[in-house]
Coordinates of C-alpha atoms in Angstrom, one line a residue:
X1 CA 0.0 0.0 0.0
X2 CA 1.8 3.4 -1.3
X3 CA 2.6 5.8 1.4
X4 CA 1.6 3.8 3.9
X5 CA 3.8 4.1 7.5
X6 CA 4.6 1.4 10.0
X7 CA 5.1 2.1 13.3
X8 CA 7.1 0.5 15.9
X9 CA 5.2 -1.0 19.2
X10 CA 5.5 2.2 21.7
X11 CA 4.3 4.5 18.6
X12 CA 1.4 2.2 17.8
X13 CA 0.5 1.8 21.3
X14 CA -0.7 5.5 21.7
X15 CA -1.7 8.2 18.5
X16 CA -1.3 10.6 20.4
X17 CA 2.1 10.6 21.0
X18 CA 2.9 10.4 17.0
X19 CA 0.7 13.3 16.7
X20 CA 2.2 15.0 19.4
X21 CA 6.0 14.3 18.0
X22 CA 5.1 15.3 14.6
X23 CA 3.6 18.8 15.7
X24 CA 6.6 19.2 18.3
X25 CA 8.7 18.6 15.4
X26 CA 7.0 21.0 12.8
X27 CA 7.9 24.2 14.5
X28 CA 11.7 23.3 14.8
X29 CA 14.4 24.3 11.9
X30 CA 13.9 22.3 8.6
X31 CA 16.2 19.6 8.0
X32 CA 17.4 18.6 5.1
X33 CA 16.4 15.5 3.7
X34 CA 19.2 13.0 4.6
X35 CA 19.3 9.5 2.4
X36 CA 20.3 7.5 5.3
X37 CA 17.0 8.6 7.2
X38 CA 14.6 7.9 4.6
X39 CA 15.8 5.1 2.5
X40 CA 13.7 2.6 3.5
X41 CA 10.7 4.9 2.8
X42 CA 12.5 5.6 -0.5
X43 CA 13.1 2.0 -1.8
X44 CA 9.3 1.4 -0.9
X45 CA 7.9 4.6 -3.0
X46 CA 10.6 3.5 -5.7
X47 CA 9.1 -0.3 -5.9
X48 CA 5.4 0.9 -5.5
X49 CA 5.3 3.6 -7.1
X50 CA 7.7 3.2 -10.3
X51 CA 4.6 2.5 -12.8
X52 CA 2.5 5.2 -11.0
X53 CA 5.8 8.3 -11.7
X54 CA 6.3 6.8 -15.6
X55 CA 2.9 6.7 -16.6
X56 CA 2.4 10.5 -15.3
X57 CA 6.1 11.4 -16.6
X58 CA 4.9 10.1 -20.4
X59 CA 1.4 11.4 -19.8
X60 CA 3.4 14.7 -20.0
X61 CA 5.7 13.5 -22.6
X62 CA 2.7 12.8 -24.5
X63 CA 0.4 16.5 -24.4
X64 CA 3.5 18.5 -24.5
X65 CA 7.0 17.4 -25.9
X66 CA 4.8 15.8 -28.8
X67 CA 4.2 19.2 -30.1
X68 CA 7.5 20.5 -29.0
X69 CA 8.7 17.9 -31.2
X70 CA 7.0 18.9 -34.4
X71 CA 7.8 22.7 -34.0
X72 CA 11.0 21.2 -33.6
X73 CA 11.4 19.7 -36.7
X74 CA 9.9 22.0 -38.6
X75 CA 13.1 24.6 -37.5
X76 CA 15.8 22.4 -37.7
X77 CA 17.3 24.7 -35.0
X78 CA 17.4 23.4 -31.7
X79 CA 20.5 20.9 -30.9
X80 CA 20.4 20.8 -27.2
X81 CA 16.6 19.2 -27.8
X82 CA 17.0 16.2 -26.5
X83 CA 19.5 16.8 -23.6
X84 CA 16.9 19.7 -22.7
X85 CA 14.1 17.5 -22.4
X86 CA 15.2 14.1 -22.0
X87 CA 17.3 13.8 -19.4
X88 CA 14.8 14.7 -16.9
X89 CA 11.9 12.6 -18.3
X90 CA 13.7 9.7 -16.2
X91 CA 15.1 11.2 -13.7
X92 CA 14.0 8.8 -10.4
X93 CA 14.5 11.0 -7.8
X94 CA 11.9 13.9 -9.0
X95 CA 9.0 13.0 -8.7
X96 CA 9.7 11.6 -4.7
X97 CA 11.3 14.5 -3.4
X98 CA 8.5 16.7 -4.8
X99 CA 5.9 14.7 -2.7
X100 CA 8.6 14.7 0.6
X101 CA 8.3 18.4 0.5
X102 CA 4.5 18.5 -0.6
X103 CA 4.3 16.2 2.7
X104 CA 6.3 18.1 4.7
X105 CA 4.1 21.4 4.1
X106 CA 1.0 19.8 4.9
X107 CA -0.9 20.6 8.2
X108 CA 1.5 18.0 10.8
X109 CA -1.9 16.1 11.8
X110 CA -2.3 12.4 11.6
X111 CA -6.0 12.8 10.1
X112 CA -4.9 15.3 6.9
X113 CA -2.0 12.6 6.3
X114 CA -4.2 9.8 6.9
X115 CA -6.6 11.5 4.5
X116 CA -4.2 12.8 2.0
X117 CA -2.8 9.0 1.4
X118 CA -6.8 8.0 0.8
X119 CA -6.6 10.3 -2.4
X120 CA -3.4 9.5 -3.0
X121 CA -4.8 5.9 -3.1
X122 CA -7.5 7.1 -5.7
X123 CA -5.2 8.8 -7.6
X124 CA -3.2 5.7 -8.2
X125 CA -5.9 3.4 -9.1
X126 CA -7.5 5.6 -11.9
X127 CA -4.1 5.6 -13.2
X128 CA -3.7 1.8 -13.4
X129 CA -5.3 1.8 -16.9
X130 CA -3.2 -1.2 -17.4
X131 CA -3.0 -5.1 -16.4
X132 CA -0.5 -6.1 -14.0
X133 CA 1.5 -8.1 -16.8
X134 CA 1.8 -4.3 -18.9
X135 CA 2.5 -2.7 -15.5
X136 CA 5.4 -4.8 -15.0
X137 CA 6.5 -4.7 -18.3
X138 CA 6.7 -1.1 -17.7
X139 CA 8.7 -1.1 -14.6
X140 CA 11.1 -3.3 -16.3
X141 CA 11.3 -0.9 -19.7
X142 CA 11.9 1.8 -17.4
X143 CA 15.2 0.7 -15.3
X144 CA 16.1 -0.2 -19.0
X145 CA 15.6 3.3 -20.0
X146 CA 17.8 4.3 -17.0
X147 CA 21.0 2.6 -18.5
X148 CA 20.4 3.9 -22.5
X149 CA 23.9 3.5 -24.1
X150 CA 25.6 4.0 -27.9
X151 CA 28.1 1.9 -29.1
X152 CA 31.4 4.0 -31.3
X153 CA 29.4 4.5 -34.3
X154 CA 26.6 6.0 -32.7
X155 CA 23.7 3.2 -33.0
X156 CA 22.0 2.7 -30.3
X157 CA 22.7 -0.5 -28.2
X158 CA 19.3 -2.6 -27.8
X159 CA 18.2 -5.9 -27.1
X160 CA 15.4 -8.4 -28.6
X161 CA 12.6 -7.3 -25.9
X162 CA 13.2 -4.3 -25.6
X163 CA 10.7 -1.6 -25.1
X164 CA 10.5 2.4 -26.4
X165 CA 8.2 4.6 -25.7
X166 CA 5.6 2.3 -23.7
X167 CA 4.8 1.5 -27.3
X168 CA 7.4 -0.4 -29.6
X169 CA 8.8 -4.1 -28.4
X170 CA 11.6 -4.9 -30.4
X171 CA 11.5 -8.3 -31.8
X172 CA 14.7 -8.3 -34.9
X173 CA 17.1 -6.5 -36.4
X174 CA 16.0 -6.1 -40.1
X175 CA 19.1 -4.7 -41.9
X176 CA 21.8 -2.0 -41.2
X177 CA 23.3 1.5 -43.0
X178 CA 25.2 4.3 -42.4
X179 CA 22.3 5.9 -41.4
X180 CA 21.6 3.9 -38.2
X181 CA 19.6 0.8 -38.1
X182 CA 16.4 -0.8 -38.9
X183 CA 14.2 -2.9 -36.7
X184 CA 11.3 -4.9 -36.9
X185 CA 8.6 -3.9 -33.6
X186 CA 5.4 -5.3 -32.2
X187 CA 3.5 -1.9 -32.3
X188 CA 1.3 -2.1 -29.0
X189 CA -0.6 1.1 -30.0
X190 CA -1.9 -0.3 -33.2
X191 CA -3.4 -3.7 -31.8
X192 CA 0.1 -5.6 -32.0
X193 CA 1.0 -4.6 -36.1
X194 CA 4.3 -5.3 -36.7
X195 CA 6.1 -2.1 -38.3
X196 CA 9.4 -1.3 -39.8
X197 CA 11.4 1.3 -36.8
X198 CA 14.1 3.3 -38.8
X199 CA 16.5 4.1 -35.5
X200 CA 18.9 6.8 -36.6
X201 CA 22.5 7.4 -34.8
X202 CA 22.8 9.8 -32.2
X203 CA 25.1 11.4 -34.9
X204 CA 24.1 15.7 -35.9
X205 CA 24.4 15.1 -39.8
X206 CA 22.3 11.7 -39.8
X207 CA 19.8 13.5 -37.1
X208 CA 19.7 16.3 -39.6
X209 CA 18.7 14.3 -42.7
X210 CA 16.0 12.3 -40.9
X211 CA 14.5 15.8 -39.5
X212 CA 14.2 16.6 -43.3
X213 CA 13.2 13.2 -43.9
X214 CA 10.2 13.3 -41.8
X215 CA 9.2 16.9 -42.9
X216 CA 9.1 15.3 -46.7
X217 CA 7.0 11.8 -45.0
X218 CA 4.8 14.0 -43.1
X219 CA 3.8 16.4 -46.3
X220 CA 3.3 13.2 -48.2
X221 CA 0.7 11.5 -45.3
X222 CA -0.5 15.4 -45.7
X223 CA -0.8 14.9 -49.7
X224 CA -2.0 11.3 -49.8
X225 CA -3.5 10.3 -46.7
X226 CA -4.9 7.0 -48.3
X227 CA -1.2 5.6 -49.4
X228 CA -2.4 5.1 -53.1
X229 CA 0.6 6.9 -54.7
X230 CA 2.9 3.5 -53.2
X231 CA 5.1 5.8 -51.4
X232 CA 6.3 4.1 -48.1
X233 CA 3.8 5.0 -45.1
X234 CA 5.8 7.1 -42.0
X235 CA 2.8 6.0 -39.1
X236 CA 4.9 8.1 -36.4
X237 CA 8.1 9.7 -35.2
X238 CA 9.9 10.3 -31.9
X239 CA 13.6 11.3 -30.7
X240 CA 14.8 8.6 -27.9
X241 CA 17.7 10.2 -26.1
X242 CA 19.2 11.2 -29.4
X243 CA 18.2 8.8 -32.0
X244 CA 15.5 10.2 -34.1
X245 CA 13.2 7.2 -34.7
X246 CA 10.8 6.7 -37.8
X247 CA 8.2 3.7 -37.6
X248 CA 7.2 2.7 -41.2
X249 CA 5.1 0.2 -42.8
X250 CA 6.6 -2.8 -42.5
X251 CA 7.1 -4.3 -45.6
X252 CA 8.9 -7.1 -47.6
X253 CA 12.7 -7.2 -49.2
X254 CA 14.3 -4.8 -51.6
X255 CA 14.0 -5.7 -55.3
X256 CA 18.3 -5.2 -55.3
X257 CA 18.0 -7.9 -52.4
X258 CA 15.5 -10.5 -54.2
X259 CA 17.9 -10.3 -57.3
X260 CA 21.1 -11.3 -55.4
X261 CA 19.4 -13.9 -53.3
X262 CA 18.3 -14.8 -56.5
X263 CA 21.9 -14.9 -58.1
X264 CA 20.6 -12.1 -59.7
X265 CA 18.4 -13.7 -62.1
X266 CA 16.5 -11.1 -63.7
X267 CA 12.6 -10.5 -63.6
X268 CA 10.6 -11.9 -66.3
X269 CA 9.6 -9.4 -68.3
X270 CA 5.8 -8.8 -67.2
X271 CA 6.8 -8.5 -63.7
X272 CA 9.5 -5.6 -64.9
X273 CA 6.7 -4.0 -66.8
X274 CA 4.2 -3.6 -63.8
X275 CA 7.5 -2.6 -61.2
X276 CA 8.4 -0.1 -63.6
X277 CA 5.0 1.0 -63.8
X278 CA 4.6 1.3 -59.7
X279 CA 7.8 3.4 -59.5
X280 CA 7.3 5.9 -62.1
X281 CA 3.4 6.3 -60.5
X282 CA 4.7 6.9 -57.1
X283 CA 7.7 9.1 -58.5
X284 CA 5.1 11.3 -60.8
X285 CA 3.2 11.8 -57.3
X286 CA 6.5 13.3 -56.0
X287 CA 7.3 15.6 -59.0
X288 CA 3.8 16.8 -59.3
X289 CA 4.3 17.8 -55.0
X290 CA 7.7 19.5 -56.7
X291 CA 9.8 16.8 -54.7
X292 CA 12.7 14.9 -56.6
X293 CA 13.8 11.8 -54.7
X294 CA 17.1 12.6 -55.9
X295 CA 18.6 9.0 -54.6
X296 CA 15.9 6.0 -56.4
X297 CA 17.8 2.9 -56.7
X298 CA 16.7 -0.8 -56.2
X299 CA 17.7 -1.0 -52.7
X300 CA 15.2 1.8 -51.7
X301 CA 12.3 0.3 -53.8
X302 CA 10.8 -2.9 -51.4
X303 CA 8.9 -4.9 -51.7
X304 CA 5.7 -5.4 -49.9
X305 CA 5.3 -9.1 -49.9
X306 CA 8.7 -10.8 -51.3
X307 CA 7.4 -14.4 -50.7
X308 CA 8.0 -16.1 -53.6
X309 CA 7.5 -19.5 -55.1
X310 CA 10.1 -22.0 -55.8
X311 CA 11.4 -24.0 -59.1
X312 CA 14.6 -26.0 -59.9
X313 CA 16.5 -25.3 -63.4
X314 CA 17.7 -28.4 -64.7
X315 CA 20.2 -26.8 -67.2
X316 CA 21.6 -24.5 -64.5
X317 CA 21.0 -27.1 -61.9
X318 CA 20.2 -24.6 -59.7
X319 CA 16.9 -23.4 -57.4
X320 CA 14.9 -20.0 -59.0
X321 CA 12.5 -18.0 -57.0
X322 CA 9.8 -16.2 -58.4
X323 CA 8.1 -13.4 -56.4
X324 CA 4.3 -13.8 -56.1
X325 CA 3.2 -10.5 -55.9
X326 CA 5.5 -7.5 -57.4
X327 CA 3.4 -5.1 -55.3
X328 CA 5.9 -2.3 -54.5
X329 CA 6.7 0.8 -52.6
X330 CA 9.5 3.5 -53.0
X331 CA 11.4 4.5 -49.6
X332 CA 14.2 6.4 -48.9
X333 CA 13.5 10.1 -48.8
X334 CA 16.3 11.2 -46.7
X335 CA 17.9 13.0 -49.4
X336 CA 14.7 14.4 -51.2
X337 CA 14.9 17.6 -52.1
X338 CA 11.9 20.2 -52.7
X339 CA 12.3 23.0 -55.9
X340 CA 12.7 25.8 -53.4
X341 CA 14.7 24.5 -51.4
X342 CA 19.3 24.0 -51.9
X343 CA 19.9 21.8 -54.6
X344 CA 23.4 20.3 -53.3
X345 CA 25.9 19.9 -56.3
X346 CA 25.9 15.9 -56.3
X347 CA 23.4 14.0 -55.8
X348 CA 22.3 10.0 -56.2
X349 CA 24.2 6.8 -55.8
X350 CA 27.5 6.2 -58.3
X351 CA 25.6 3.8 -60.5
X352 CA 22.2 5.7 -61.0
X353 CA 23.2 9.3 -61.5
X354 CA 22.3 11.2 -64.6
X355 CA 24.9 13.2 -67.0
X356 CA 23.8 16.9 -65.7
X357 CA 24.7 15.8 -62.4
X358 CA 28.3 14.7 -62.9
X359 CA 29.0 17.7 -65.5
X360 CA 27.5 19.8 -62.8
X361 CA 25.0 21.4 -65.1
X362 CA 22.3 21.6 -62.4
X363 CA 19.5 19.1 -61.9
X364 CA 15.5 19.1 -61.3
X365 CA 13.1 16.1 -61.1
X366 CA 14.9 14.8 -64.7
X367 CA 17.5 13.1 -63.0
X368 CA 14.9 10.9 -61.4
X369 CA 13.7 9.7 -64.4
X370 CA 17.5 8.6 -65.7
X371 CA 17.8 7.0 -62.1
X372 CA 14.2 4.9 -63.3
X373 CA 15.9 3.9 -66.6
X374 CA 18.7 2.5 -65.2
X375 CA 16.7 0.6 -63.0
X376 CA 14.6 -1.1 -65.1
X377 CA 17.2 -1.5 -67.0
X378 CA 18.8 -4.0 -64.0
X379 CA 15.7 -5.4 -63.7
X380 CA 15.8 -6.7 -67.0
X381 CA 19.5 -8.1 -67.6
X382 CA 20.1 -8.4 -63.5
X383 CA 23.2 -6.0 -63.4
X384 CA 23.9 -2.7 -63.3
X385 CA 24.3 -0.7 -66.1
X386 CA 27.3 1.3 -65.3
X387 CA 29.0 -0.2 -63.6
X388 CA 31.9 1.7 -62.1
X389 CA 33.1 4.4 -59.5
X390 CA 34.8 6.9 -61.9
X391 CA 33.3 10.0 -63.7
X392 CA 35.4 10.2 -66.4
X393 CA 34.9 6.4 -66.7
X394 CA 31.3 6.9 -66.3
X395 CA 31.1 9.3 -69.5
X396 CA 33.1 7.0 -71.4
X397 CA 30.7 4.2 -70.6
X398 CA 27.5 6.8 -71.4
X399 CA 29.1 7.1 -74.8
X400 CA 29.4 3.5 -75.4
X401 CA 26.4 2.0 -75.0
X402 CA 23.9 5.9 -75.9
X403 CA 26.3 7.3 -78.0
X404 CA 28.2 10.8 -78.1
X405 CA 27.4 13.2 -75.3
X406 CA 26.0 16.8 -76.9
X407 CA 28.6 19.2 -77.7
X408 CA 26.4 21.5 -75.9
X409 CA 26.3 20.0 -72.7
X410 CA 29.7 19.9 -73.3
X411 CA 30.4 23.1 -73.7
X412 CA 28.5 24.5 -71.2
X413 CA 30.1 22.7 -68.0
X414 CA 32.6 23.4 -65.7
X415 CA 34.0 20.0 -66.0
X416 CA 36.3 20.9 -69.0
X417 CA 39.1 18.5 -67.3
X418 CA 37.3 15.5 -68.9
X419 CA 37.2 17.5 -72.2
X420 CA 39.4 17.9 -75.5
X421 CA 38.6 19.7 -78.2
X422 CA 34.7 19.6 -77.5
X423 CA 35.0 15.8 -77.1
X424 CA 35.4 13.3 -74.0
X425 CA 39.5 13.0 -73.3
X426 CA 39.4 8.9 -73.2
X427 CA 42.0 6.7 -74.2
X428 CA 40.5 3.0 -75.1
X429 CA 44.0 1.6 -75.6
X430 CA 44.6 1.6 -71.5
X431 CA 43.0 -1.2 -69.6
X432 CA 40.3 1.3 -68.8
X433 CA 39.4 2.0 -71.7
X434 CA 39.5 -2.1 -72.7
X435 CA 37.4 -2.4 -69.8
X436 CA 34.6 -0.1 -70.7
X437 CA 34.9 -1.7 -74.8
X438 CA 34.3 -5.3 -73.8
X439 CA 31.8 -4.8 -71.3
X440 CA 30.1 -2.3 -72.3
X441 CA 27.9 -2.1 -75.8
X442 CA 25.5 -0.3 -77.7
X443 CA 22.0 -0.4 -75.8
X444 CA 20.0 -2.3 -78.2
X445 CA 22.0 -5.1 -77.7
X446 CA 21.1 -6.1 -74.8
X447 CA 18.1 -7.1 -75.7
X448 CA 17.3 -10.8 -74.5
X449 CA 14.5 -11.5 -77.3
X450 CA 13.3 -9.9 -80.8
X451 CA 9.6 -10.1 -79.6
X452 CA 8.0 -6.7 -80.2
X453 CA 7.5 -6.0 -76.2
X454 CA 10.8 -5.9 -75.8
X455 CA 11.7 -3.9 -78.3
X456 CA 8.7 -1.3 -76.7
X457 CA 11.0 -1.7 -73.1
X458 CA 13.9 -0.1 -74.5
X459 CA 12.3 1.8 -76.5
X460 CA 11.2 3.6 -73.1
X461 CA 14.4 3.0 -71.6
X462 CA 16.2 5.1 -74.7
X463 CA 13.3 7.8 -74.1
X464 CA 14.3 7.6 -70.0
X465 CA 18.1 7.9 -70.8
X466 CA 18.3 11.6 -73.0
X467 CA 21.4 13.1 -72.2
X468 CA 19.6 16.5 -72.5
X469 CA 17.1 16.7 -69.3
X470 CA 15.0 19.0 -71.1
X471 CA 14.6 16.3 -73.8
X472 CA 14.2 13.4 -71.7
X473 CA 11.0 11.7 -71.3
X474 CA 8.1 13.4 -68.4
X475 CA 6.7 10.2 -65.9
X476 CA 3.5 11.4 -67.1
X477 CA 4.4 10.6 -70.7
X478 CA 6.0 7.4 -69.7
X479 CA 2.8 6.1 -67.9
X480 CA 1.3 6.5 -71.2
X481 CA 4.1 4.6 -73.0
X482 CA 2.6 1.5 -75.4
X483 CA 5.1 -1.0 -73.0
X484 CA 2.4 -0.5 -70.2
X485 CA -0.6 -1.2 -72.5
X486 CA -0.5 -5.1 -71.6
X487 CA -1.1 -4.1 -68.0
X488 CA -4.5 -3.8 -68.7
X489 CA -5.2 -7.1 -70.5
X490 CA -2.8 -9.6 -68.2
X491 CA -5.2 -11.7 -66.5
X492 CA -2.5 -12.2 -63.6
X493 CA -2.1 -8.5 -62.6
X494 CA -5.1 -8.9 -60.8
X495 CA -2.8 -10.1 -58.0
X496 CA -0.8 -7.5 -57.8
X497 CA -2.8 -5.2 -55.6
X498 CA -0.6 -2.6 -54.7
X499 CA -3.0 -0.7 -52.6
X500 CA -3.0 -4.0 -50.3
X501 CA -1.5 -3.0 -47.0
X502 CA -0.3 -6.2 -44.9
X503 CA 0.9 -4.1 -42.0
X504 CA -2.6 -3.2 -40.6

């Protein structure tokens, strides 16, 4: 029983005598509180009470640092934030010494106490909105929160079972990046959903890009608050003593990571076809918000099933998997950038980034749509396109397989170092330049088969990789491109709901 005060046998033999002490003792000189004198006391409001000082401490957490937390984000300003605030929320000793001196204020008669622990009593049972089980899973998140660490890099140091927030139970790790790390969580808000929990590194430039990241997820719930558009879902956000977390939709595997399970055996064609139609739908979404992703590769388009079925080639000798539904949504937006806002010189991954970006020409929501054709590109053949880490290299390999870059892209960048004479300064006698002529080739010869939709594929993959931005296909032309037209008479795409979501 909380508060409650045992007396030994000559005190509990007469009332009177307590109340007489207590009133004797009021008038003298305050003492301070001493830890030896009241640690028994202590450890009892510590046990009894643990539950009882969370739940109020997170009742506050929840009115009041919530919104803190979005004014927050939308500044970008405050660094101390979550030394300011957090430290504090579990400090243990608060909450007890403000009821010692509460206590110690009160009228010094044994009938207010007696009647001030009956409301206190009150007070603690309409608080137990909870079973016992959650209560003690509670008290055991909380001397858990007590002991938060980092390891070098910055992630934070957690453990299968652990809880945050009173909310999230981690239950797997579900991959790792520079970013931070992503988890897989038994949302207890949300019935017990499983979601994806994006847990950032207590690291300032990672912190930074997932404050933008969440201001671009929170104007896209604002934009499409039914999730038709496939973008990934952001269900909520919090800062956990300085590691922004996201919790996401939880979906299925990246299409990069099917392919190399898959020993990167490419999609059949009518799967590519209906992928390629998701991404440029939820991509057209962003360019029509004036948003350009600025970093779409396969390893940030998931997924949201990736069970697949399973057959064995005899001529390879070797299991295939075939994903059942192609269903997909597009993730990532840590780097996406609006029109009015910096456009930083270099953008995208090595492998995906379009000419204007590497001649430093400046970029808009074009160089998305080169990123798309290279993608479905790897989708097709099950590599990557160009494949190296060098920009000179990188032109050289442009000019192989698309032919010669415009003499007036050329003479309008900066980049005159990989020039000579209004033409790309490449030697194909070095081992380089052997390198780039026997693996790369024109881009029509990559074609696997002569059958006509083929031949419409890279006919939109051409249209997607224009050298010139301003001449390179719109998303809202290449939705209406004849390679799509079969999506509307294959009896199978039926299954391929992609406004199915598997995480409610």
């Amino acid at each position: 029983m909380p508060h409650s005060r045992r007396y030994r046998s000559s005190e509990r033999s007469s009332r009177g005598s307590y109340h007489e002490r207590y009133r004797s003792r009021k008038h003298k000189r305050r003492r301070t509180r001493s830890r030896s004198s009241s640690s028994e006391r202590d450890r009892r409001h510590r046990r009894e009470d643990s539950y009882h000082v969370r739940s109020r401490s997170y009742d506050d957490h929840s009115a009041d640092r919530r919104a803190y937390d979005r004014r927050y984000c939308d500044s970008y300003r405050r660094n101390d934030y979550s030394r300011e605030r957090g430290e504090a929320y579990y400090e243990p000793e608060y909450r007890h010494s403000y009821e010692y001196r509460r206590s110690r204020d009160r009228e010094g008669s044994y009938r207010s106490c007696k009647s001030s622990r009956r409301k206190h009593r009150r007070r603690r049972r309409r608080s137990r909105s909870f079973s016992r089980s959650s209560s003690q899973r509670s008290r055991q998140s909380s001397r858990r929160a007590k002991s938060v660490e980092d390891d070098d890099e910055g992630h934070l140091i957690y453990r299968v079972g652990d809880w945050l927030q009173e909310r999230y139970e981690i239950i797997s790790t579900l991959g790792e990046g520079t970013f931070g790390r992503v988890v897989q969580c038994i949302d207890h808000r949300r019935g017990g959903a499983r979601v994806a929990l994006k847990i950032i590194k207590n690291v300032e430039k990672y912190k930074e890009a997932a404050r933008l990241e969440i201001n671009v997820l929170e104007k896209i719930n604002e934009k499409d608050p039914e999730n038709t558009n496939l973008c990934v879902r952001m269900f909520d956000w919090f800062d956990y003593h300085g590691h922004m977390c996201i919790s996401f939709e939880l979906l299925g595997l990246s299409t990069f990571d099917f392919l190399k399970d898959n020993n990167y055996l490419p999609y059949p064609i009518h799967q590519v076809r209906h992928m390629a139609y998701q991404v440029c739908q939820a991509v057209k979404f962003l360019h029509d918000n004036k948003l350009t992703h600025t970093d779409l590769k396969p390893e940030n388009i998931l997924f949201v099933n990736s069970d697949y079925e399973l057959s064995y080639n005899l001529e390879k000798k070797r299991d295939e998997r075939s994903v059942k539904s192609t269903a997909i949504r597009v993730v990532d937006f840590g780097s996406a950038t609006f029109d009015h806002e910096h456009h930083s010189t270099i953008v995208s991954t090595r492998h995906y980034r379009a000419p204007e970006v590497i001649l430093e020409l400046g970029w808009s929501q074009p160089c998305d749509v080169w990123s798309i054709g290279c993608i479905i590109f790897e989708y097709y053949v099950g590599f990557t396109l160009f494949q190296t880490h060098d920009n000179r290299e990188h032109l050289a390999m442009m000019e192989r397989i698309l032919g010669p870059i415009p003499s007036r892209m050329i003479r309008k960048t900066r980049k005159q170092k990989y020039f000579y004479h209004g033409r790309l300064d490449w030697d194909e006698n070095t081992s380089a330049g052997r390198y780039v002529r026997e693996n790369c080739k024109p881009l029509r010869r990559y074609l696997t088969s002569e059958a006509e939709d083929h031949h419409r594929l890279f006919d939109l993959i051409e249209s997607m990789l224009e050298y010139e931005p301003s001449k390179r296909i719109t998303l809202a032309e290449a939705l209406k491109h004849p390679f799509f037209d079969m999506l509307e008479v294959e009896p199978s795409t039926k299954m391929w709901d992609s406004s199915r979501d598997i995480s409610r």
